[in-house]
Tab-separated table of C-alpha atoms in Angstrom:
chain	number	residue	atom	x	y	z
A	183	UNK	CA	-205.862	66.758	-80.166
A	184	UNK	CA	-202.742	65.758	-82.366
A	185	UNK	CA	-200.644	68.354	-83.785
A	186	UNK	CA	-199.190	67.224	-87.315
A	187	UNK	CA	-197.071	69.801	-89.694
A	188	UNK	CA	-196.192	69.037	-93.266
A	189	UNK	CA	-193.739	71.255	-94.774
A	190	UNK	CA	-193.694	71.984	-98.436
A	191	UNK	CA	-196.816	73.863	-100.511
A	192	UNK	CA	-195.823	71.735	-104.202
A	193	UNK	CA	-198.347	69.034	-105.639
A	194	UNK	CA	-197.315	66.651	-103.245
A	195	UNK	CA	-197.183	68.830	-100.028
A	196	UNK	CA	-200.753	69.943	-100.622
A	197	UNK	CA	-201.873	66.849	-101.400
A	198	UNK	CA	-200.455	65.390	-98.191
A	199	UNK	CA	-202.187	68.118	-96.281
A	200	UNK	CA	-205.527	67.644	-97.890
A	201	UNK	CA	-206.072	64.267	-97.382
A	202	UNK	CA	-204.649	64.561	-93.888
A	203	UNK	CA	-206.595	67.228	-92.945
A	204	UNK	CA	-210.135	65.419	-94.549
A	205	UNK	CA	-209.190	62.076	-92.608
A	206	UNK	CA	-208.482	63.998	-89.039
A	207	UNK	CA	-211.166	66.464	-89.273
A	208	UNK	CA	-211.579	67.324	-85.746
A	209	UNK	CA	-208.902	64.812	-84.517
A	210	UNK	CA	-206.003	66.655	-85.541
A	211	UNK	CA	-204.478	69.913	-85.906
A	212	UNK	CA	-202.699	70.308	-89.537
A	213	UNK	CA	-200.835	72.913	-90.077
A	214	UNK	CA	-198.365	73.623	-93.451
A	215	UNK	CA	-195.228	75.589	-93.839
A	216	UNK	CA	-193.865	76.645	-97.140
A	217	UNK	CA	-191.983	79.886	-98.483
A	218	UNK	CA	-193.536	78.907	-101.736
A	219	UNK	CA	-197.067	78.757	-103.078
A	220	UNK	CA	-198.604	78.946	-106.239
A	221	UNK	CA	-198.247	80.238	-109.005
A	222	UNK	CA	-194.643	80.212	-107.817
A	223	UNK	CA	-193.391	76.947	-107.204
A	224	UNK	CA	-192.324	74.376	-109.304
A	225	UNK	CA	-194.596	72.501	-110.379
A	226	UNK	CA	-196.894	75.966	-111.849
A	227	UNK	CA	-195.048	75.736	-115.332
A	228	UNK	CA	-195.139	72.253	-115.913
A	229	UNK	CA	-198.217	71.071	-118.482
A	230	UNK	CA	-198.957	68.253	-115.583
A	231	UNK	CA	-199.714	65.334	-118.342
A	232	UNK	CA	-200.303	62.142	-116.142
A	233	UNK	CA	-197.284	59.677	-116.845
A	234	UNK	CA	-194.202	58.207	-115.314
A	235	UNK	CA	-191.257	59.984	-115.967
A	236	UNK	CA	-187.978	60.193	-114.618
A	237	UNK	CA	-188.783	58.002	-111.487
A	238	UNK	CA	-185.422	56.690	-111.429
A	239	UNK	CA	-185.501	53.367	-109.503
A	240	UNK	CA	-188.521	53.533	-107.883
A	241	UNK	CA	-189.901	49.756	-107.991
A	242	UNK	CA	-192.743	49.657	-110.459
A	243	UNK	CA	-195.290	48.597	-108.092
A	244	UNK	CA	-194.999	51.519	-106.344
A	245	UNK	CA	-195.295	53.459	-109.066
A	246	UNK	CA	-198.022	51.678	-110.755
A	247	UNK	CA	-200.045	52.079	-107.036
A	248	UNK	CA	-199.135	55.788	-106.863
A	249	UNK	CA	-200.132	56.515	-110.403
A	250	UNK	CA	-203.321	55.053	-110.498
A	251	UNK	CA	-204.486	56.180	-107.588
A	252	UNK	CA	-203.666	59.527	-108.998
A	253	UNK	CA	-205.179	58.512	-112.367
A	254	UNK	CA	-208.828	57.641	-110.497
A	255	UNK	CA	-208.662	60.902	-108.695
A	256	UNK	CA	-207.873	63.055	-111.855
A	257	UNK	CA	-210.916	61.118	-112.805
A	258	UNK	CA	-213.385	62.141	-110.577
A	259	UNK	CA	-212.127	65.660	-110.470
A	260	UNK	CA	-212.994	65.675	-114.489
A	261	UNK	CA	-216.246	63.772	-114.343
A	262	UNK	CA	-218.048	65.717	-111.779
A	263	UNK	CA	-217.755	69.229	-112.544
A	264	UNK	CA	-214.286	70.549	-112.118
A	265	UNK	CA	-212.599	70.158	-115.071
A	266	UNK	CA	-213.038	73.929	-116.563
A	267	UNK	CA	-211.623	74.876	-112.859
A	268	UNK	CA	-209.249	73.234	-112.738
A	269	UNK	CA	-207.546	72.354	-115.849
A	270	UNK	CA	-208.119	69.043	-116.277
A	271	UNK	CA	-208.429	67.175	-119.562
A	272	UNK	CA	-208.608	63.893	-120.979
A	273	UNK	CA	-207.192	63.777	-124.317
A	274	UNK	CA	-205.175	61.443	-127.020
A	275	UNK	CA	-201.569	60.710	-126.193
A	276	UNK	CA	-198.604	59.168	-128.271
A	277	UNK	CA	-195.244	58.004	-126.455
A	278	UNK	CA	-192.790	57.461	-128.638
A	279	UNK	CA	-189.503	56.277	-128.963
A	280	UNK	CA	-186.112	55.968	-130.855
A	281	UNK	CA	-184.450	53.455	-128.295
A	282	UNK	CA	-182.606	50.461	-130.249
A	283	UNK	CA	-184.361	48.219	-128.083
A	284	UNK	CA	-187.895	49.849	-128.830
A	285	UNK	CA	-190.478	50.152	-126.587
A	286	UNK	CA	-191.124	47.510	-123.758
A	287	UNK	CA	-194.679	47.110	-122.360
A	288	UNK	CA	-195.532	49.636	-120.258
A	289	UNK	CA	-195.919	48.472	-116.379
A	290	UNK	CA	-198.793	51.078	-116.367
A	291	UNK	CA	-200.705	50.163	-119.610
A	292	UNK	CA	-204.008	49.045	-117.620
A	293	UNK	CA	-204.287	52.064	-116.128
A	294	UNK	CA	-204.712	54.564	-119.025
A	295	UNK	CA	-208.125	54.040	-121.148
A	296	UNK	CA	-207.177	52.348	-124.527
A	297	UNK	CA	-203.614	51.225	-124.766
A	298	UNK	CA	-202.359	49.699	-127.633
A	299	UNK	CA	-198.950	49.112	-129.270
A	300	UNK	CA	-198.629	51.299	-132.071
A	301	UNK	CA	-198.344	49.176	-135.457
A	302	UNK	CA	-195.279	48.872	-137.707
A	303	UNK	CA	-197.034	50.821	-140.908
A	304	UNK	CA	-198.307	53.392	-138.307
A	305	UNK	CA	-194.813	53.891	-137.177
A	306	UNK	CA	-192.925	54.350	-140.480
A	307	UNK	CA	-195.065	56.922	-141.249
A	308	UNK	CA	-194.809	58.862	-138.161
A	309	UNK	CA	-191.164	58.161	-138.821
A	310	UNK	CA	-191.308	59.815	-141.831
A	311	UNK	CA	-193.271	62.624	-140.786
A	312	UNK	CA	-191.360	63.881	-137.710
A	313	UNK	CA	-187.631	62.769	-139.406
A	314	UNK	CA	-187.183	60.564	-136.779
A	315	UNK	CA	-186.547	57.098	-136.867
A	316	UNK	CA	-188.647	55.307	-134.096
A	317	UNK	CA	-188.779	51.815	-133.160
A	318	UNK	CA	-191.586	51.651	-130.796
A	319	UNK	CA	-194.608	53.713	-129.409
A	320	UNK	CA	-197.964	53.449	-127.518
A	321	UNK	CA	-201.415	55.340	-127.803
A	322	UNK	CA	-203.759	55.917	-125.567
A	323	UNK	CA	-205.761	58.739	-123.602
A	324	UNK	CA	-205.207	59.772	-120.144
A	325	UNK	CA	-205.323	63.158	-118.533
A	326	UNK	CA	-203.599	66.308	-118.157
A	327	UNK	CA	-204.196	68.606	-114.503
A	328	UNK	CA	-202.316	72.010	-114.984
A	329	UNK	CA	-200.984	72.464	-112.040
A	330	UNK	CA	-201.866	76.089	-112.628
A	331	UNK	CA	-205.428	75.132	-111.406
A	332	UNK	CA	-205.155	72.050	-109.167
A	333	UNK	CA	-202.286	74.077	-106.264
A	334	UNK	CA	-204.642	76.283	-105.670
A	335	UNK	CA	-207.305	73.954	-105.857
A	336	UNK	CA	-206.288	71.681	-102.916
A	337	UNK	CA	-205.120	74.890	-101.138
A	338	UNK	CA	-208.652	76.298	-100.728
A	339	UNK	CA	-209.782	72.514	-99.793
A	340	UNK	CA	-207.178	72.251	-97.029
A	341	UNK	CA	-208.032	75.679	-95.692
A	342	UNK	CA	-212.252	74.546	-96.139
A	343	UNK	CA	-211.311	71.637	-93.657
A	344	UNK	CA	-209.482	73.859	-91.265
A	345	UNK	CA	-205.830	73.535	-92.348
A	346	UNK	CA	-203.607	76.345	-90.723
A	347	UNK	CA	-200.782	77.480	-93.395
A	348	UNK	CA	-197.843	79.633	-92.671
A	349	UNK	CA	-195.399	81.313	-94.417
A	350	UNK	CA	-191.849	80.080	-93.795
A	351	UNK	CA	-188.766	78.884	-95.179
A	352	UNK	CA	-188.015	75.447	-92.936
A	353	UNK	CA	-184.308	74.485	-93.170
A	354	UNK	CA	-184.092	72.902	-89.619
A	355	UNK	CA	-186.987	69.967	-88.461
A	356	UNK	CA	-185.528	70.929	-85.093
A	357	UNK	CA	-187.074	74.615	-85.383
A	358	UNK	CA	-190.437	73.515	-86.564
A	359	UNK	CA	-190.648	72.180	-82.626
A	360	UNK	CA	-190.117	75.701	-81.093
A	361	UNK	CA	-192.657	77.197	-80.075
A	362	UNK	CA	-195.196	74.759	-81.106
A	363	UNK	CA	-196.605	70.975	-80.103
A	364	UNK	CA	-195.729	68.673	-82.923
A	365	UNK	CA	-196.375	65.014	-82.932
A	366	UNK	CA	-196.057	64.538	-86.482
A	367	UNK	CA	-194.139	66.187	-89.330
A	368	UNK	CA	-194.193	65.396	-93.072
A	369	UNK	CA	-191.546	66.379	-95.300
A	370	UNK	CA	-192.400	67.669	-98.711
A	371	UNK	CA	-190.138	69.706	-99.026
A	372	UNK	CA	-188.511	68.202	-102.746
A	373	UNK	CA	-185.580	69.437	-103.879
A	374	UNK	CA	-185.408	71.702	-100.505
A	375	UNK	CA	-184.665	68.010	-98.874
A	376	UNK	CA	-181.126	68.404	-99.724
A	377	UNK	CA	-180.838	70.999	-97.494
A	378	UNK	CA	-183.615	69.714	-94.779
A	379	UNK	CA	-183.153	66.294	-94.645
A	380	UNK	CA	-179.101	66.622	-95.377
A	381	UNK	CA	-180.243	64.230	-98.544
A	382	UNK	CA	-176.696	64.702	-101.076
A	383	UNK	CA	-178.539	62.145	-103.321
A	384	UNK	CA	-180.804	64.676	-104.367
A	385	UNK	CA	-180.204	66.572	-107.561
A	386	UNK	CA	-182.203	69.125	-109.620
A	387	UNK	CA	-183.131	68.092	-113.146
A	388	UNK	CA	-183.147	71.249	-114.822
A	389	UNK	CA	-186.279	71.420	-117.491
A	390	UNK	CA	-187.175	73.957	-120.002
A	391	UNK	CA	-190.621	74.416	-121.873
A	392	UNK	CA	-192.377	76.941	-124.053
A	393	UNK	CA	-195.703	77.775	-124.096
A	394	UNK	CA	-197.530	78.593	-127.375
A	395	UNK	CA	-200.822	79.228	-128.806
A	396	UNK	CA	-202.269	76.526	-130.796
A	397	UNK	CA	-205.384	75.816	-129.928
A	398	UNK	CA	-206.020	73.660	-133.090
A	399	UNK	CA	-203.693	71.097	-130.685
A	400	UNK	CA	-205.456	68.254	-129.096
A	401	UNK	CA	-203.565	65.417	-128.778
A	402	UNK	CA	-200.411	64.601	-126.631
A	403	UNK	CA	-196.983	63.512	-128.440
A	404	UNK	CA	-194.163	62.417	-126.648
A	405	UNK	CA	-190.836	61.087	-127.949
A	406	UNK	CA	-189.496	59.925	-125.100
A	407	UNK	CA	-185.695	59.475	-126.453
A	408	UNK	CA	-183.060	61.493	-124.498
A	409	UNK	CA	-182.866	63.809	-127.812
A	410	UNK	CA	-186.594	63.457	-127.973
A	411	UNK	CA	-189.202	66.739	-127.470
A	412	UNK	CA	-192.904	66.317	-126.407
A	413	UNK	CA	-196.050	68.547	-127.340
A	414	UNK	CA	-198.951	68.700	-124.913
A	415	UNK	CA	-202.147	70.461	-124.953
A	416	UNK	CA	-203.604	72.362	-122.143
A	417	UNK	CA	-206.872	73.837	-121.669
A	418	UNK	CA	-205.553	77.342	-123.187
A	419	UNK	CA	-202.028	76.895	-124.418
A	420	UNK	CA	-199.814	73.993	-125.775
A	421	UNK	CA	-196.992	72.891	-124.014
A	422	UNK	CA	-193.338	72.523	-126.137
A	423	UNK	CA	-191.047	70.501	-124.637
A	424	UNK	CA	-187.862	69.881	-123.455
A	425	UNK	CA	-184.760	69.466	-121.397
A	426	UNK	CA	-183.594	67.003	-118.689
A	427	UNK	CA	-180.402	68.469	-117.624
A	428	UNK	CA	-179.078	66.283	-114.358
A	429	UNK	CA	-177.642	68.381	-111.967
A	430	UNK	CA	-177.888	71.920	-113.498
A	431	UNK	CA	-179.053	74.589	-110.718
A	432	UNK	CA	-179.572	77.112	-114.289
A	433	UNK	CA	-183.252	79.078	-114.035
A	434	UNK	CA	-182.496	81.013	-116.711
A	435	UNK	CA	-183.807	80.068	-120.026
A	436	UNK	CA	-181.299	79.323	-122.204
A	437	UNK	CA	-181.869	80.219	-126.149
A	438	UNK	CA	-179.956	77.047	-127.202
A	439	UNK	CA	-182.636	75.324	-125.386
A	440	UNK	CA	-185.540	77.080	-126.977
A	441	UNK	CA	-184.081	76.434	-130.720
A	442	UNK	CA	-184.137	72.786	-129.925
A	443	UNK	CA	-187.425	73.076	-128.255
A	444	UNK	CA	-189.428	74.487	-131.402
A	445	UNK	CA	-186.778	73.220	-133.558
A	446	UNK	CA	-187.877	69.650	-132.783
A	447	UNK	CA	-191.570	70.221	-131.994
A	448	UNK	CA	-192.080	72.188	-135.566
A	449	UNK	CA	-190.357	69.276	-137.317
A	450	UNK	CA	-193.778	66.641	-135.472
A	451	UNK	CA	-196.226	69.390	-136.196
A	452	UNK	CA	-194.872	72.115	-138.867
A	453	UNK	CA	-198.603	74.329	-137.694
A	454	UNK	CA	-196.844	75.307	-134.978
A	455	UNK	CA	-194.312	77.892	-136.727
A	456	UNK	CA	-197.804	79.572	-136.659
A	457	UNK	CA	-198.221	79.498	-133.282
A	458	UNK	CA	-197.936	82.850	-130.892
A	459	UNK	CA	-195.397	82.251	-128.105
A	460	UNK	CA	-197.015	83.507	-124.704
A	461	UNK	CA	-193.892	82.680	-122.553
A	462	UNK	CA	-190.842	80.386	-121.843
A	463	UNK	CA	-190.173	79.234	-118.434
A	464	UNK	CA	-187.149	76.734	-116.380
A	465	UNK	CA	-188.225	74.507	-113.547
A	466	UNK	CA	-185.675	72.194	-111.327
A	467	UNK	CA	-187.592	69.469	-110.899
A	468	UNK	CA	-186.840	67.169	-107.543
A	469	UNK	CA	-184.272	64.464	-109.003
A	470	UNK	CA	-183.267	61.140	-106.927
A	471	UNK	CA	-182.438	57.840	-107.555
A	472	UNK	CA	-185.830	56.885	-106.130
A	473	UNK	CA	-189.154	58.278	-104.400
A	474	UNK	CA	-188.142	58.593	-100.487
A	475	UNK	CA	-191.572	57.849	-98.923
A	476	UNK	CA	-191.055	56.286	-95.399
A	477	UNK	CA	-191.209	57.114	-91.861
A	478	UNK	CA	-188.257	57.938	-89.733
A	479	UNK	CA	-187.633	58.236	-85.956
A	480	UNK	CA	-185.865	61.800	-85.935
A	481	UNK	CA	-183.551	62.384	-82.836
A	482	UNK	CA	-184.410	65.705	-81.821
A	483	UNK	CA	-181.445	68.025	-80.607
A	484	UNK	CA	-182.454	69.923	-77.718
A	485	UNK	CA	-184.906	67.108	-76.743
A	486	UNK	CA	-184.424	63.895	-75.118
A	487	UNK	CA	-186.667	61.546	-78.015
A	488	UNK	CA	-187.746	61.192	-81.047
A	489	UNK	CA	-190.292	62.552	-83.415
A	490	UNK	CA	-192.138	60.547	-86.205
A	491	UNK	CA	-191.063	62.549	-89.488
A	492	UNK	CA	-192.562	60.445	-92.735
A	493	UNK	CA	-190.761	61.616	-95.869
A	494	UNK	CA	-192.339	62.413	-98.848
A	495	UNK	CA	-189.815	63.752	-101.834
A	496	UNK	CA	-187.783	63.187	-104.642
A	497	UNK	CA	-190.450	62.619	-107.352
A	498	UNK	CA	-188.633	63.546	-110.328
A	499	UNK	CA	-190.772	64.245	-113.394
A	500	UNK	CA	-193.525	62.377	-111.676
A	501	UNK	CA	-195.228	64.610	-108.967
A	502	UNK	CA	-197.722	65.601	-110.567
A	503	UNK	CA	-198.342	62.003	-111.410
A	504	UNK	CA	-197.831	60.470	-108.058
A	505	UNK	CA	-199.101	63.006	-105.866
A	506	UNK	CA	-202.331	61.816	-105.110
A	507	UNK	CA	-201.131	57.770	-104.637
A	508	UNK	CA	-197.647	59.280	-103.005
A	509	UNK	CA	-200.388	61.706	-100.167
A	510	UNK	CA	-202.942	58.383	-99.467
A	511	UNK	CA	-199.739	56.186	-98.376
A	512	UNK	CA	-198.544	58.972	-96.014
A	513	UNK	CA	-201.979	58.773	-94.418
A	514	UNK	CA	-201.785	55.183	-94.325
A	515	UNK	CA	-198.373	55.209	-92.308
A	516	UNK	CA	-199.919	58.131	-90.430
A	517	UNK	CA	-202.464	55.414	-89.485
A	518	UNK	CA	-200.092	52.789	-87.338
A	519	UNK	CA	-199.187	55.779	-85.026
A	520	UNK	CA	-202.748	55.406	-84.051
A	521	UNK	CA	-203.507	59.462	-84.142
A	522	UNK	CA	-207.377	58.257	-84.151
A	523	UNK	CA	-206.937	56.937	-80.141
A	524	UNK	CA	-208.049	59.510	-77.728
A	525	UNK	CA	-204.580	60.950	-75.373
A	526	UNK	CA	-205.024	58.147	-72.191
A	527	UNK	CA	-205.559	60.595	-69.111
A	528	UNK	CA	-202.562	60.736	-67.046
A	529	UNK	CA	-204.549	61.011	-63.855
């Protein structure tokens, strides 16, 4: 019997788990540590619209594999059944921008159902109506999963499957090994990786959001312009968006924030002046210049050897979008170390 640990309870650490813990049913022992579960991690505030967003460098293969993968399983979760439990919806989205250079084909246009450019007439008079000037756009539908729904969601499916979790604040790979037999850890750990895996590339990219009631909201808009903001529906409240502050550690919501949040987001939709304000809420979402999803040898300290440790992190905007893609390669690698052969007996 293997022995695998995957540290880190966000979108992507549960993910990882799941599908782990589903592929080495009765091969493997999985086990996750986290200090943090929902509702209290990062990803719980975000509206968890599928798109690519702040990916930095990652090639756009990758992402394109990652995020459709993702896309087909927010698919299945909405056409058999789970939708209302979840949180996830498939509705009408706009991206927008005010670039100079417009708006170049998207890499993951055939992955979304219905993309098309949006046409010049169509875009003056958004132009007009939201006082911005925009040179380019898309529309198309694709889904939202509120994170809200699908943490603890894949939490109760990793436990179903006999998934061990404790509760633990990992700062050290070297401590995960006492006490316990480990022959394979996954990092998850996001922005915590700056600390874990001594990673000084990573970098929190502070973002704020409001949530409102509107539920006479359906359809996604997204400017995506540095000044731009972004509206998206959930099942029960409407996401306004929202900041993208590099490097800014702030969790405190900041009121020159918020009047450029509904500021901006009354200006596309002027209903929403009407709308009730249930909260406000800061996330640090996991910035790097790209995804880090490989395997790594890890000298151990106290041990003469190595340990397998695949990494898993730095997902920007995009974990909720890549989670799913990002968790099915980490099996995949998991694979080549052959955890499927039985232990050959040493007699």
């Amino acid at each position: 019997m293997k022995h695998i640990v995957v540290i880190g309870a966000g979108v992507n650490g549960l993910s990882v788990a799941v599908q782990l813990a589903e592929r080495y049913y009765n091969l493997a022992n999985i086990t996750l540590i986290s200090d943090e579960v929902s509702p209290n991690t990062t990803g719980d505030g975000s509206a968890g619209l599928w798109g690519p967003y702040f990916c930095g460098k990652t090639p756009d293969h990758k992402i394109v594999k990652w995020s459709s993968e993702t896309h087909i399983f927010f698919h299945e979760l909405w056409r058999h059944g789970l939708a209302g439990k979840i949180g996830v919806c498939l509705q009408p989205c706009m991206r927008l921008t005010t670039d100079p250079d417009g708006y170049a084909e998207p890499s993951w246009k055939g992955i979304v159902f219905g993309c098309q450019k949006i046409a010049e007439p169509e875009l003056n008079r958004l132009s007009n109506e939201h006082g911005r000037q925009y040179t380019g756009g898309y529309h198309f539908a694709t889904f939202t999963c509120e994170p809200s729904g699908l943490l603890p969601y894949l939490f109760n499916r990793f436990l179903a499957v006999g998934g061990k979790f404790i509760n633990a604040k990992v700062t050290d790979f070297d401590a995960v090994l006492i006490g316990r037999k480990v022959d394979l850890i996954v990092n998850c750990s996001g922005l915590g990786s700056q600390e874990l895996a001594k990673d000084e590339t990573m970098l929190p990219i502070r973002g704020q959001v409001a949530r409102v009631s509107a539920p006479w909201i359906y359809e996604v808009i997204l400017d995506d312009s540095d000044d731009g903001n972004y509206i998206i529906p959930n099942s029960e409240t409407v996401i306004l968006g929202g900041t993208h502050q590099m490097n800014d550690f702030n969790r405190n919501v900041s009121q020159e924030d918020s009047r450029f949040i509904f500021d901006g987001c009354e200006r596309k939709l002027p209903s929403l002046k009407n709308a009730k304000v249930t909260g406000e809420w800061v996330g640090l979402r996991p910035g790097r210049e790209s995804v880090r999803l490989e395997l790594e040898h890890y000298q151990m300290v106290n041990e003469n050897g190595t340990i397998p440790i695949i990494h898993n992190y730095g997902h920007g905007g995009c974990g909720v979008t890549l989670c799913w893609g990002c968790a099915k390669e980490v099996v995949e690698i998991s694979e080549t170390l052959n955890w499927n052969q039985p232990t050959p007996s040493k007699l």
